CSV table of C-alpha atoms in Angstrom, one decimal:
chain,number,residue,atom,x,y,z
A,1,PHE,CA,22.0,-20.6,-7.7
A,2,LEU,CA,20.9,-23.5,-10.0
A,3,HIS,CA,24.5,-24.8,-10.0
A,4,ASP,CA,24.9,-24.6,-6.2
A,5,ALA,CA,21.5,-26.4,-5.9
A,6,HIS,CA,22.6,-29.1,-8.4
A,7,ALA,CA,19.5,-28.2,-10.4
A,8,ASP,CA,21.1,-26.8,-13.6
A,9,HIS,CA,20.4,-30.1,-15.4
A,10,ILE,CA,16.6,-30.0,-14.8
A,11,ASN,CA,14.4,-29.6,-17.8
A,12,VAL,CA,11.5,-27.4,-16.6
A,13,PHE,CA,9.5,-28.1,-19.8
A,14,THR,CA,9.4,-31.8,-18.9
A,15,ILE,CA,8.2,-31.0,-15.3
A,16,ASP,CA,5.6,-28.6,-16.7
A,17,ARG,CA,4.2,-31.1,-19.1
A,18,TYR,CA,4.1,-33.8,-16.3
A,19,LEU,CA,2.2,-31.5,-13.9
A,20,ARG,CA,-0.3,-30.5,-16.6
A,21,GLU,CA,-0.9,-34.0,-18.0
A,22,SER,CA,-1.0,-35.9,-14.7
A,23,LYS,CA,-3.2,-33.2,-13.0
A,24,ILE,CA,-1.5,-34.1,-9.8
A,25,GLY,CA,-2.3,-30.8,-8.2
A,26,ARG,CA,-6.0,-31.3,-8.7
A,27,LYS,CA,-5.8,-34.8,-7.4
A,28,LEU,CA,-4.0,-33.7,-4.3
A,29,ASN,CA,-6.5,-31.0,-3.7
A,30,MET,CA,-9.4,-33.5,-3.9
A,31,PHE,CA,-7.5,-35.9,-1.6
A,32,ALA,CA,-7.0,-33.1,0.9
A,33,ASP,CA,-10.7,-32.2,0.8
A,34,ARG,CA,-11.6,-35.8,1.5
A,35,GLN,CA,-9.1,-36.0,4.4
A,36,VAL,CA,-10.6,-32.8,6.0
A,37,GLY,CA,-14.1,-34.2,5.5
A,38,SER,CA,-13.2,-37.5,7.2
A,39,ASN,CA,-11.8,-35.7,10.2
A,40,ASN,CA,-15.0,-33.9,11.1
A,41,ASP,CA,-16.2,-34.4,14.6
A,42,ALA,CA,-18.9,-36.9,15.7
A,43,GLU,CA,-21.7,-34.4,15.2
A,44,LYS,CA,-20.7,-34.3,11.5
A,45,ARG,CA,-21.1,-30.5,11.3
A,46,PRO,CA,-20.5,-29.0,7.9
A,47,ARG,CA,-16.9,-28.0,7.4
A,48,ALA,CA,-18.0,-24.4,6.8
A,49,GLN,CA,-19.4,-24.3,10.4
A,50,THR,CA,-16.5,-25.9,12.2
A,51,ALA,CA,-14.6,-23.6,14.5
A,52,ALA,CA,-11.1,-24.7,13.7
A,53,GLY,CA,-11.5,-25.5,9.9
A,54,PRO,CA,-8.9,-27.4,8.0
A,55,GLN,CA,-5.5,-27.4,9.5
A,56,LYS,CA,-2.5,-26.0,7.6
A,57,SER,CA,-0.8,-29.3,7.4
A,58,GLU,CA,-3.8,-30.9,5.7
A,59,ILE,CA,-3.9,-28.4,2.8
A,60,ALA,CA,-0.2,-27.8,2.5
A,61,PRO,CA,0.5,-30.5,-0.2
A,62,ALA,CA,-2.2,-29.2,-2.5
A,63,THR,CA,-1.2,-25.6,-2.0
A,64,ALA,CA,2.5,-26.4,-2.5
A,65,VAL,CA,1.9,-28.3,-5.8
A,66,ALA,CA,-0.3,-25.4,-7.0
A,67,ALA,CA,2.4,-22.9,-6.3
A,68,LEU,CA,5.0,-25.2,-8.0
A,69,GLU,CA,2.8,-25.5,-11.1
A,70,ALA,CA,2.4,-21.8,-11.4
A,71,PHE,CA,6.1,-21.2,-10.9
A,72,ILE,CA,7.2,-23.8,-13.4
A,73,ALA,CA,4.6,-22.6,-15.9
A,74,GLY,CA,6.0,-19.1,-15.5
A,75,ILE,CA,9.6,-19.9,-16.1
A,76,GLY,CA,8.8,-22.3,-18.9
A,77,SER,CA,6.7,-19.8,-20.9
A,78,PRO,CA,8.1,-17.8,-23.8
A,79,ASP,CA,10.4,-15.1,-22.7
A,80,ARG,CA,8.8,-11.8,-21.6
A,81,THR,CA,10.6,-8.5,-21.2
A,82,GLY,CA,11.0,-7.7,-17.6
A,83,ALA,CA,10.7,-11.3,-16.3
A,84,ARG,CA,13.0,-11.9,-13.3
A,85,ILE,CA,13.7,-14.8,-11.0
A,86,VAL,CA,14.3,-13.2,-7.6
A,87,VAL,CA,16.4,-15.3,-5.2
A,88,ARG,CA,16.6,-14.5,-1.5
A,89,ASN,CA,17.3,-16.2,1.8
A,90,GLY,CA,14.0,-16.5,3.7
A,91,ALA,CA,13.3,-17.5,7.3
A,92,HIS,CA,12.8,-21.1,6.2
A,93,GLY,CA,15.4,-21.4,3.5
A,94,VAL,CA,15.9,-20.1,0.0
A,95,GLU,CA,12.9,-18.4,-1.6
A,96,LEU,CA,12.3,-18.1,-5.4
A,97,SER,CA,9.9,-15.6,-6.9
A,98,TYR,CA,9.1,-15.3,-10.6
A,99,VAL,CA,8.3,-11.6,-11.1
A,100,LEU,CA,6.9,-10.2,-14.3
A,101,LEU,CA,7.9,-6.5,-14.4
A,102,ASP,CA,6.5,-5.5,-17.8
A,103,PRO,CA,2.7,-5.8,-18.1
A,104,SER,CA,2.7,-3.9,-21.5
A,105,GLU,CA,2.8,-7.0,-23.7
A,106,ALA,CA,-0.3,-8.6,-22.2
A,107,PHE,CA,-2.1,-5.3,-21.9
A,108,GLY,CA,-1.0,-4.4,-25.5
A,109,GLU,CA,-2.7,-7.5,-26.9
A,110,LEU,CA,-5.9,-6.5,-25.2
A,111,ARG,CA,-5.6,-2.9,-26.2
A,112,ARG,CA,-5.1,-3.8,-29.9
A,113,GLU,CA,-8.3,-5.8,-30.0
A,114,ALA,CA,-10.5,-3.4,-28.1
A,115,ARG,CA,-12.0,-0.1,-29.2
A,116,ALA,CA,-11.5,1.3,-25.7
A,117,VAL,CA,-10.2,0.1,-22.4
A,118,VAL,CA,-11.4,1.8,-19.2
A,119,LEU,CA,-9.4,1.5,-15.9
A,120,ALA,CA,-11.4,2.9,-13.0
A,121,GLY,CA,-10.6,3.0,-9.3
A,122,GLY,CA,-11.0,5.2,-6.3
A,123,THR,CA,-7.4,5.4,-5.3
A,124,MET,CA,-5.5,5.2,-8.6
A,125,THR,CA,-3.7,8.6,-8.0
A,126,PRO,CA,-0.9,9.0,-9.0
A,127,ALA,CA,-1.6,7.3,-12.3
A,128,THR,CA,1.2,8.5,-14.6
A,129,ASP,CA,3.4,5.6,-13.9
A,130,VAL,CA,0.5,3.2,-14.5
A,131,VAL,CA,0.1,4.6,-18.1
A,132,GLU,CA,3.8,4.4,-18.7
A,133,GLN,CA,4.0,0.8,-17.6
A,134,LEU,CA,0.9,-0.3,-19.6
A,135,LEU,CA,1.7,1.8,-22.7
A,136,PRO,CA,5.5,2.4,-22.7
A,137,ARG,CA,7.0,4.5,-25.6
A,138,PHE,CA,9.4,1.7,-26.2
A,139,GLY,CA,7.0,-1.3,-25.9
A,140,ARG,CA,8.0,-4.8,-26.8
A,141,LEU,CA,5.1,-5.5,-29.3
A,142,SER,CA,6.6,-5.6,-32.8
A,143,ARG,CA,5.8,-2.4,-34.7
A,144,ASP,CA,6.2,-4.4,-37.9
A,145,THR,CA,3.1,-6.5,-37.1
A,146,CYS,CA,0.9,-3.6,-36.0
A,147,SER,CA,-1.4,-1.7,-38.4
A,148,PRO,CA,-1.4,2.2,-38.2
A,149,ALA,CA,-4.7,2.0,-36.3
A,150,GLU,CA,-3.2,-0.4,-33.8
A,151,LEU,CA,-0.1,1.7,-33.3
A,152,MET,CA,-2.3,4.6,-32.5
A,153,LYS,CA,-4.0,2.6,-29.8
A,154,LEU,CA,-0.6,1.8,-28.3
A,155,ASP,CA,0.5,5.4,-28.3
A,156,PRO,CA,0.7,6.6,-24.6
A,157,ASP,CA,-0.1,10.1,-25.8
A,158,ASN,CA,-3.6,8.8,-26.6
A,159,ALA,CA,-4.3,7.8,-23.0
A,160,ARG,CA,-6.6,10.1,-21.2
A,161,LEU,CA,-6.6,10.6,-17.4
A,162,PHE,CA,-9.8,11.9,-15.7
A,163,SER,CA,-10.1,12.8,-12.1
A,164,TRP,CA,-13.3,14.0,-10.4
A,165,SER,CA,-13.8,15.9,-7.2
A,166,HIS,CA,-15.2,14.2,-4.1
A,167,VAL,CA,-18.9,13.9,-3.3
A,168,VAL,CA,-18.4,16.1,-0.3
A,169,SER,CA,-18.1,19.9,-0.4
A,170,PRO,CA,-14.5,21.2,0.0
A,171,SER,CA,-15.7,22.9,3.2
A,172,HIS,CA,-16.2,19.5,4.7
A,173,ILE,CA,-12.5,18.7,4.5
A,174,CYS,CA,-9.7,20.3,6.4
A,175,SER,CA,-6.2,19.2,5.2
A,176,LEU,CA,-3.0,20.4,6.8
A,177,VAL,CA,0.7,19.6,6.9
A,178,ILE,CA,2.1,20.4,10.3
A,179,GLU,CA,5.8,21.2,10.0
A,180,SER,CA,6.7,21.4,13.6
A,181,GLY,CA,5.4,20.4,17.0
A,182,PRO,CA,4.3,22.4,20.1
A,183,THR,CA,7.9,23.3,21.0
A,184,ASN,CA,8.8,24.1,17.4
A,185,THR,CA,10.8,20.9,17.0
A,186,PRO,CA,10.7,19.8,13.3
A,187,LEU,CA,8.3,16.9,12.5
A,188,LYS,CA,10.1,14.8,9.9
A,189,PHE,CA,10.5,11.0,10.2
A,190,ALA,CA,12.8,9.8,7.5
A,191,PHE,CA,14.5,6.5,8.3
A,192,GLN,CA,17.5,8.2,9.9
A,193,ASP,CA,15.1,10.2,12.2
A,194,GLN,CA,13.1,7.4,13.5
A,195,GLN,CA,15.3,6.9,16.6
A,196,ASN,CA,15.2,10.6,17.5
A,197,THR,CA,13.4,10.5,20.8
A,198,LEU,CA,13.0,14.3,20.8
A,199,ARG,CA,11.0,14.3,17.6
A,200,ILE,CA,9.0,11.2,18.8
A,201,ARG,CA,8.0,13.0,22.0
A,202,GLU,CA,7.1,16.1,20.0
A,203,CYS,CA,4.9,14.0,17.7
A,204,GLY,CA,3.1,12.5,20.8
A,205,GLN,CA,2.6,16.0,22.3
A,206,ALA,CA,1.1,17.2,19.0
A,207,LEU,CA,-1.2,14.2,18.8
A,208,ALA,CA,-2.4,14.7,22.4
A,209,ALA,CA,-3.2,18.4,21.7
A,210,LEU,CA,-5.0,17.5,18.5
A,211,CYS,CA,-7.2,15.0,20.4
A,212,ASN,CA,-8.3,17.9,22.6
A,213,VAL,CA,-10.0,19.7,19.7
A,214,ILE,CA,-11.0,16.8,17.4
A,215,PRO,CA,-14.3,15.1,18.4
A,216,GLY,CA,-15.1,11.5,17.9
A,217,GLY,CA,-12.6,9.0,16.5
A,218,VAL,CA,-9.1,9.7,15.4
A,219,VAL,CA,-7.3,7.2,13.2
A,220,VAL,CA,-3.5,7.5,13.2
A,221,PHE,CA,-1.4,5.8,10.5
A,222,PHE,CA,2.3,5.0,10.9
A,223,PRO,CA,4.7,4.0,8.1
A,224,SER,CA,5.7,0.7,9.8
A,225,TYR,CA,5.1,-1.5,12.8
A,226,ALA,CA,8.7,-0.8,13.9
A,227,LEU,CA,8.1,2.9,14.1
A,228,LEU,CA,4.7,2.4,15.8
A,229,SER,CA,6.4,0.2,18.4
A,230,LYS,CA,9.2,2.7,19.0
A,231,MET,CA,6.8,5.6,19.3
A,232,LEU,CA,4.5,3.7,21.7
A,233,SER,CA,7.5,2.9,23.9
A,234,VAL,CA,8.7,6.5,24.1
A,235,TRP,CA,5.2,7.8,24.6
A,236,ARG,CA,4.7,5.4,27.5
A,237,GLU,CA,8.0,6.3,29.1
A,238,ASN,CA,7.1,10.0,29.0
A,239,ARG,CA,3.5,9.4,30.0
A,240,ILE,CA,2.2,10.9,26.8
A,241,ILE,CA,-0.1,8.0,26.3
A,242,GLU,CA,-1.7,8.7,29.6
A,243,ARG,CA,-2.3,12.3,28.5
A,244,ILE,CA,-4.0,11.1,25.3
A,245,ALA,CA,-6.0,8.5,27.1
A,246,ARG,CA,-7.4,11.0,29.5
A,247,ARG,CA,-9.2,12.5,26.6
A,248,LYS,CA,-9.7,9.5,24.3
A,249,PRO,CA,-9.0,5.8,24.9
A,250,VAL,CA,-6.1,4.5,22.8
A,251,VAL,CA,-6.6,1.3,20.8
A,252,THR,CA,-3.7,-0.4,18.8
A,253,GLU,CA,-4.1,-2.5,15.7
A,254,ASP,CA,-2.7,-5.6,17.4
A,255,ALA,CA,-5.6,-5.7,19.9
A,256,GLN,CA,-7.6,-8.9,19.6
A,257,ASN,CA,-11.0,-7.3,18.9
A,258,VAL,CA,-9.6,-4.0,17.7
A,259,LEU,CA,-12.5,-2.7,15.6
A,260,SER,CA,-15.2,-3.7,18.1
A,261,GLU,CA,-13.2,-2.1,20.9
A,262,TYR,CA,-12.6,1.1,19.0
A,263,VAL,CA,-16.3,1.4,17.9
A,264,GLU,CA,-17.4,0.8,21.5
A,265,HIS,CA,-15.3,3.6,22.8
A,266,VAL,CA,-16.3,6.0,20.1
A,267,ARG,CA,-20.0,5.4,20.4
A,268,GLY,CA,-20.0,4.8,24.1
A,269,PRO,CA,-19.6,7.1,27.1
A,270,HIS,CA,-16.1,8.3,26.0
A,271,LYS,CA,-17.6,9.7,22.7
A,272,GLY,CA,-14.2,9.2,21.1
A,273,ALA,CA,-11.0,7.1,20.8
A,274,VAL,CA,-7.6,7.0,19.1
A,275,LEU,CA,-6.8,4.1,16.8
A,276,LEU,CA,-3.1,3.5,16.1
A,277,SER,CA,-2.6,1.6,12.8
A,278,VAL,CA,-0.1,1.0,10.1
A,279,VAL,CA,-0.2,1.9,6.4
A,280,GLY,CA,-0.7,-1.2,4.4
A,281,GLY,CA,-2.0,-3.1,7.5
A,282,ARG,CA,-5.4,-4.7,7.9
A,283,LEU,CA,-7.1,-1.3,8.8
A,284,SER,CA,-5.7,0.9,6.0
A,285,GLU,CA,-7.9,-0.5,3.1
A,286,GLY,CA,-11.4,-1.7,2.8
A,287,ILE,CA,-12.7,-0.5,6.2
A,288,ASN,CA,-15.0,2.5,6.5
A,289,PHE,CA,-14.4,5.0,9.3
A,290,SER,CA,-17.4,7.1,8.5
A,291,ASP,CA,-19.0,9.8,10.6
A,292,GLU,CA,-17.9,9.8,14.2
A,293,LEU,CA,-15.6,6.8,13.7
A,294,GLY,CA,-13.2,8.9,11.6
A,295,ARG,CA,-13.4,12.6,12.3
A,296,ALA,CA,-9.7,12.8,11.6
A,297,VAL,CA,-7.0,10.8,9.9
A,298,VAL,CA,-3.5,11.6,11.0
A,299,MET,CA,-0.5,10.4,8.9
A,300,VAL,CA,2.7,10.1,10.9
A,301,GLY,CA,5.7,9.9,8.6
A,302,VAL,CA,5.8,9.1,4.9
A,303,PRO,CA,5.5,5.3,4.2
A,304,PHE,CA,8.1,4.7,1.6
A,305,PRO,CA,8.4,0.9,0.8
A,306,SER,CA,11.5,-0.8,2.0
A,307,LEU,CA,14.4,-0.9,-0.4
A,308,ALA,CA,15.5,-4.2,1.2
A,309,SER,CA,12.9,-6.0,-0.9
A,310,PRO,CA,14.6,-7.7,-3.9
A,311,GLU,CA,11.3,-7.6,-5.9
A,312,LEU,CA,11.0,-3.8,-5.4
A,313,ASN,CA,14.7,-3.3,-6.4
A,314,GLU,CA,14.2,-5.3,-9.6
A,315,ARG,CA,11.0,-3.4,-10.4
A,316,LEU,CA,12.7,0.0,-9.9
A,317,THR,CA,15.7,-1.0,-11.9
A,318,TYR,CA,13.6,-2.2,-14.8
A,319,TYR,CA,11.3,0.9,-14.7
A,320,GLU,CA,14.4,3.2,-14.8
A,321,SER,CA,15.8,1.2,-17.8
A,322,ILE,CA,12.7,1.3,-20.0
A,323,GLY,CA,13.6,2.9,-23.3
A,324,GLN,CA,17.3,3.0,-22.4
A,325,LYS,CA,20.3,0.9,-23.5
A,326,PRO,CA,21.3,-1.3,-20.6
A,327,THR,CA,24.3,0.2,-18.7
A,328,MET,CA,25.9,-0.4,-15.4
A,329,SER,CA,23.8,2.5,-13.9
A,330,THR,CA,20.5,0.9,-15.0
A,331,VAL,CA,21.5,-2.7,-14.1
A,332,ALA,CA,22.7,-1.9,-10.6
A,333,ARG,CA,20.1,-2.0,-7.8
A,334,PRO,CA,19.0,1.5,-7.0
A,335,ALA,CA,19.6,3.0,-3.5
A,336,GLU,CA,17.3,5.8,-2.5
A,337,GLN,CA,20.1,8.4,-2.9
A,338,SER,CA,21.2,7.1,-6.3
A,339,MET,CA,17.8,6.5,-8.0
A,340,GLY,CA,17.2,7.7,-11.5
A,341,PRO,CA,14.3,10.1,-12.0
A,342,ARG,CA,12.0,7.4,-13.4
A,343,ALA,CA,12.7,5.0,-10.5
A,344,ARG,CA,12.3,7.7,-7.9
A,345,SER,CA,9.0,8.7,-9.5
A,346,LEU,CA,7.7,5.1,-9.3
A,347,TYR,CA,9.0,4.7,-5.7
A,348,GLU,CA,7.2,7.9,-4.6
A,349,SER,CA,4.0,6.8,-6.5
A,350,LEU,CA,3.9,3.4,-4.7
A,351,CYS,CA,4.2,5.3,-1.4
A,352,MET,CA,1.6,7.9,-2.2
A,353,ARG,CA,-1.0,5.4,-3.4
A,354,ALA,CA,-0.8,3.7,0.0
A,355,VAL,CA,-1.2,7.1,1.6
A,356,ASN,CA,-4.2,7.9,-0.5
A,357,GLN,CA,-5.9,4.6,0.4
A,358,SER,CA,-5.4,5.4,4.1
A,359,ILE,CA,-6.7,9.0,4.1
A,360,GLY,CA,-9.7,7.9,2.1
A,361,ARG,CA,-11.0,5.8,5.0
A,362,ALA,CA,-12.6,8.9,6.7
A,363,ILE,CA,-14.8,10.6,4.1
A,364,ARG,CA,-17.4,8.0,3.1
A,365,HIS,CA,-20.6,9.8,2.1
A,366,ARG,CA,-21.9,13.2,1.0
A,367,GLY,CA,-22.7,14.5,4.5
A,368,ASP,CA,-19.4,13.3,6.1
A,369,PHE,CA,-16.7,15.6,7.3
A,370,ALA,CA,-13.1,15.1,8.6
A,371,ALA,CA,-9.7,16.6,9.1
A,372,ILE,CA,-6.7,15.1,7.3
A,373,VAL,CA,-3.5,15.9,9.2
A,374,PHE,CA,0.0,15.1,8.0
A,375,LEU,CA,2.6,15.1,10.8
A,376,ASP,CA,5.6,15.2,8.6
A,377,ALA,CA,7.0,18.3,6.8
A,378,ARG,CA,7.8,16.2,3.7
A,379,TYR,CA,4.2,16.2,2.6
A,380,ALA,CA,4.5,19.9,1.8
A,381,GLU,CA,7.3,19.2,-0.7
A,382,PRO,CA,6.0,19.7,-4.3
A,383,ARG,CA,7.0,16.3,-5.6
A,384,ILE,CA,5.0,14.6,-2.7
A,385,ALA,CA,2.1,17.1,-2.6
A,386,ARG,CA,1.3,16.8,-6.3
A,387,LYS,CA,0.7,13.1,-5.9
A,388,LEU,CA,-2.1,13.6,-3.3
A,389,PRO,CA,-5.6,13.2,-4.7
A,390,ALA,CA,-7.3,16.4,-6.2
A,391,TRP,CA,-10.1,16.3,-3.6
A,392,ILE,CA,-7.6,17.0,-0.8
A,393,ALA,CA,-4.8,18.9,-2.5
A,394,GLY,CA,-7.2,21.3,-4.4
A,395,PRO,CA,-6.7,23.0,-7.7
A,396,ASN,CA,-3.2,24.2,-6.8
A,397,GLN,CA,-2.0,20.6,-6.1
A,398,SER,CA,-0.8,21.6,-2.6
A,399,VAL,CA,-1.9,21.2,1.0
A,400,SER,CA,-1.7,24.1,3.5
A,401,SER,CA,1.5,23.9,5.6
A,402,CYS,CA,2.0,25.7,8.8
A,403,LYS,CA,3.5,25.4,12.3
A,404,PHE,CA,1.6,23.8,15.2
A,405,GLY,CA,-0.1,26.7,16.8
A,406,PRO,CA,-1.9,28.1,13.7
A,407,ALA,CA,-2.7,24.5,12.6
A,408,LEU,CA,-4.4,23.7,15.9
A,409,ALA,CA,-6.4,26.9,15.8
A,410,ARG,CA,-7.6,26.1,12.2
A,411,ILE,CA,-8.6,22.5,13.1
A,412,SER,CA,-10.4,23.7,16.2
A,413,SER,CA,-12.3,26.3,14.1
A,414,PHE,CA,-13.1,23.7,11.5
A,415,PHE,CA,-15.0,21.5,13.9
A,416,LYS,CA,-17.0,24.4,15.3
A,417,GLN,CA,-18.8,24.7,11.9
A,418,ASP,CA,-22.4,23.5,11.4
A,419,PHE,CA,-22.1,20.7,8.8
A,420,SER,CA,-25.8,19.9,8.8
A,421,VAL,CA,-26.7,22.8,6.5
């Protein structure tokens, strides 16, 4: 790439030194701020109160130089295991990304100096790969320079994983994997199944029936915008959306005022609504659907990240190769069918952390209650089920799996309980 771009003669250390010593990024940033200030309207309202705010073209020079400074500093720093320059053709030309795939060196320095390091979070499950990346058995820190006490700190066997149950009683959660729809058509939406209109119709019929027995709001998460669009198209053609809307108004994530519209329907005369969203979208993290806003979360499909991402491929390849001698099998980019066991484990963990963030939107306080419904048979597979959080999977690390009829009866019975006691 550098040769084709006629850039192989460039000394990045010279550029890095110039950017740091000249402080050109900081100067451009101050210049951009002054330009924005001079363009305020005649009323001289504070910039924080202007409706439009600074235009993209006004802040682009400062932003571009800051990005260039970070990129040059990265590739000019001492070599780090796992560092990659990822090159791909973007919509506006060639894109370069400097990706650090091995965090163990930076974390190891911190771990050697500290008596203890605590990593805490609400959606860290599954966490095994996190430990393996931060404290690999074949880390890069030189064992010759570490004391026995420091080596003990860097031993992954000394890491302790703790997981606590939810604040709500298990009786306030109903979790189910529904393997098939009302007509016994299998519910499975792997990539090769996402154009199967029969399964898409079956999923819509299942969702419509669920809305008849679930009170309040129902939040539905899809793996991608492409599948959401495809399903909406098929559901509209077969008038399934009309059937759902007769019971609960349907709101999609792309609506202009999606949250306010959804809340209005749930707390208004309709006493309920269906919100169609995407895992990893703007509604899957950081938003609370407590009480009647989220009486059920429905997961349609399993949101595996796209293997078309060069960064993801580099990350999977590197993770598979940790502790191994480089071979053609570890250097080649992994396809889903040919992944090694470590790469597949990381691939599934990335997916399931996104799932766990989404299903956690519903249960928000001690008195809350909700149903968690998985409309894809793959969630019952042990390698997927064991990566669900303990508060939903239970002590056996599994979620009940059944056909549609028994599942609907169980969900209906769940919402007939008195949760006030």
